[in-house]
Amino acid sequence: MPSKRRSFAATERRYPRTARLNELLREVLAEELERLADHDERLTLITVTGVEIEADLRRAKVLFSSLAGEANEALEEGRVRLQAAVGRQIRMKRTPQLAFAEDPAVAAGRRVEDILREIRGNEPGDVDREGTDRSG
């Protein structure tokens, strides 16, 4: 009969601590950003898409997507408050230092959409919304 300790250890390996912390940090930061957005309009259209915490848990990179051009600046200004929220809500020996970066996957997705839109716009026999043939 397998012991409880083994089954728990097997679960640990399938979903490592850093992955659990990444998700927990993402949730806490998203909630705190909603509160900060009440006071700073640059944070109203921001989405935390992921968090990548280092193995030693000292630093975490927060990946975000935003329509506002000054979102990174606003995040840096609110970094101390965000770290304090993490420290209050997550029980850890140390609160990781947060760094912010735009999510490269979102930028790549936008680029693919732009390319597809361009290809569709150049196909022969394409009809635009007004019903006119755009192929020439």
Tab-separated table of C-alpha atoms in Angstrom:
chain	number	residue	atom	x	y	z
A	1	MET	CA	0.000	0.000	0.000
A	2	PRO	CA	1.591	3.319	-1.045
A	3	SER	CA	2.103	5.868	1.642
A	4	LYS	CA	0.526	9.309	1.568
A	5	ARG	CA	3.967	10.877	1.451
A	6	ARG	CA	4.790	9.183	-1.851
A	7	SER	CA	1.564	10.178	-3.552
A	8	PHE	CA	2.075	13.753	-2.368
A	9	ALA	CA	5.660	13.718	-3.699
A	10	ALA	CA	4.419	12.424	-7.058
A	11	THR	CA	1.966	15.311	-7.227
A	12	GLU	CA	4.770	17.737	-6.374
A	13	ARG	CA	6.841	16.571	-9.339
A	14	ARG	CA	3.958	16.923	-11.792
A	15	TYR	CA	3.192	20.470	-10.667
A	16	PRO	CA	6.395	21.979	-9.226
A	17	ARG	CA	6.452	24.658	-6.561
A	18	THR	CA	7.645	27.377	-8.929
A	19	ALA	CA	4.706	26.723	-11.270
A	20	ARG	CA	2.261	26.983	-8.355
A	21	LEU	CA	3.936	30.189	-7.172
A	22	ASN	CA	3.869	31.638	-10.696
A	23	GLU	CA	0.101	31.180	-10.843
A	24	LEU	CA	-0.452	32.462	-7.309
A	25	LEU	CA	1.692	35.545	-7.963
A	26	ARG	CA	-0.195	36.206	-11.205
A	27	GLU	CA	-3.539	36.120	-9.372
A	28	VAL	CA	-2.380	38.375	-6.512
A	29	LEU	CA	-0.801	40.890	-8.892
A	30	ALA	CA	-3.871	40.986	-11.144
A	31	GLU	CA	-6.108	41.730	-8.154
A	32	GLU	CA	-3.784	44.429	-6.834
A	33	LEU	CA	-3.492	46.012	-10.283
A	34	GLU	CA	-7.275	46.332	-10.365
A	35	ARG	CA	-7.070	48.336	-7.137
A	36	LEU	CA	-4.193	50.467	-8.441
A	37	ALA	CA	-6.086	51.162	-11.677
A	38	ASP	CA	-8.622	53.165	-9.652
A	39	HIS	CA	-5.860	55.699	-8.970
A	40	ASP	CA	-3.733	55.401	-12.117
A	41	GLU	CA	-5.521	55.320	-15.479
A	42	ARG	CA	-2.392	53.939	-17.208
A	43	LEU	CA	-3.120	50.611	-15.504
A	44	THR	CA	-6.757	50.278	-16.576
A	45	LEU	CA	-6.141	48.222	-19.723
A	46	ILE	CA	-3.409	45.912	-18.445
A	47	THR	CA	-3.483	42.132	-18.212
A	48	VAL	CA	-0.965	40.029	-16.294
A	49	THR	CA	-0.371	37.184	-18.740
A	50	GLY	CA	2.173	35.279	-16.687
A	51	VAL	CA	4.850	35.297	-14.019
A	52	GLU	CA	8.236	33.588	-14.202
A	53	ILE	CA	9.794	33.226	-10.763
A	54	GLU	CA	13.446	32.211	-10.525
A	55	ALA	CA	14.338	28.894	-8.879
A	56	ASP	CA	15.818	30.672	-5.822
A	57	LEU	CA	12.529	32.646	-5.484
A	58	ARG	CA	14.374	35.972	-5.150
A	59	ARG	CA	13.193	37.552	-8.413
A	60	ALA	CA	10.104	37.232	-10.569
A	61	LYS	CA	9.468	38.543	-14.065
A	62	VAL	CA	5.876	39.696	-14.540
A	63	LEU	CA	4.700	39.414	-18.143
A	64	PHE	CA	1.885	41.719	-19.158
A	65	SER	CA	-0.151	42.914	-22.091
A	66	SER	CA	-1.438	46.457	-22.325
A	67	LEU	CA	-2.966	48.857	-24.793
A	68	ALA	CA	-1.566	51.836	-22.888
A	69	GLY	CA	1.906	52.880	-23.984
A	70	GLU	CA	2.978	53.981	-20.494
A	71	ALA	CA	2.024	50.740	-18.707
A	72	ASN	CA	5.612	49.672	-18.036
A	73	GLU	CA	6.394	53.033	-16.456
A	74	ALA	CA	3.256	52.833	-14.295
A	75	LEU	CA	4.140	49.300	-13.192
A	76	GLU	CA	7.638	50.375	-12.185
A	77	GLU	CA	6.164	53.232	-10.164
A	78	GLY	CA	3.800	50.814	-8.404
A	79	ARG	CA	6.386	48.047	-7.953
A	80	VAL	CA	6.892	48.612	-4.215
A	81	ARG	CA	3.144	48.551	-3.557
A	82	LEU	CA	2.752	45.400	-5.667
A	83	GLN	CA	5.601	43.673	-3.826
A	84	ALA	CA	4.037	44.667	-0.495
A	85	ALA	CA	0.732	43.094	-1.594
A	86	VAL	CA	2.569	39.890	-2.534
A	87	GLY	CA	4.306	39.889	0.862
A	88	ARG	CA	0.982	40.276	2.698
A	89	GLN	CA	-0.955	37.691	0.727
A	90	ILE	CA	1.575	34.945	0.033
A	91	ARG	CA	3.446	33.198	2.804
A	92	MET	CA	7.066	33.048	1.697
A	93	LYS	CA	10.411	33.449	3.420
A	94	ARG	CA	11.270	36.332	1.065
A	95	THR	CA	9.117	38.422	-1.200
A	96	PRO	CA	10.517	38.217	-4.731
A	97	GLN	CA	11.716	41.394	-6.389
A	98	LEU	CA	9.408	42.110	-9.298
A	99	ALA	CA	10.514	43.081	-12.796
A	100	PHE	CA	8.054	43.842	-15.584
A	101	ALA	CA	8.193	43.003	-19.287
A	102	GLU	CA	5.689	42.989	-22.119
A	103	ASP	CA	4.697	39.454	-23.018
A	104	PRO	CA	6.510	38.563	-26.258
A	105	ALA	CA	3.821	35.991	-27.117
A	106	VAL	CA	1.199	38.733	-27.299
A	107	ALA	CA	3.378	40.821	-29.627
A	108	ALA	CA	4.029	37.754	-31.802
A	109	GLY	CA	0.283	37.033	-31.945
A	110	ARG	CA	-0.434	40.599	-33.045
A	111	ARG	CA	2.227	40.288	-35.743
A	112	VAL	CA	0.673	37.051	-37.051
A	113	GLU	CA	-2.783	38.674	-37.100
A	114	ASP	CA	-1.398	41.654	-39.038
A	115	ILE	CA	0.230	39.344	-41.584
A	116	LEU	CA	-2.981	37.324	-42.008
A	117	ARG	CA	-5.011	40.511	-42.408
A	118	GLU	CA	-2.557	41.714	-45.058
A	119	ILE	CA	-2.714	38.393	-46.933
A	120	ARG	CA	-6.517	38.377	-46.863
A	121	GLY	CA	-6.564	41.959	-48.118
A	122	ASN	CA	-4.431	41.090	-51.154
A	123	GLU	CA	-6.295	37.987	-52.347
A	124	PRO	CA	-7.890	38.284	-55.818
A	125	GLY	CA	-11.658	38.580	-55.755
A	126	ASP	CA	-11.682	39.860	-52.168
A	127	VAL	CA	-14.683	41.980	-51.364
A	128	ASP	CA	-14.549	44.652	-48.662
A	129	ARG	CA	-17.417	45.687	-46.341
A	130	GLU	CA	-18.935	48.036	-48.946
A	131	GLY	CA	-19.149	45.175	-51.437
A	132	THR	CA	-16.486	46.473	-53.832
A	133	ASP	CA	-13.843	44.242	-55.328
A	134	ARG	CA	-10.436	45.133	-53.861
A	135	SER	CA	-8.358	43.115	-56.289
A	136	GLY	CA	-8.238	45.898	-58.814
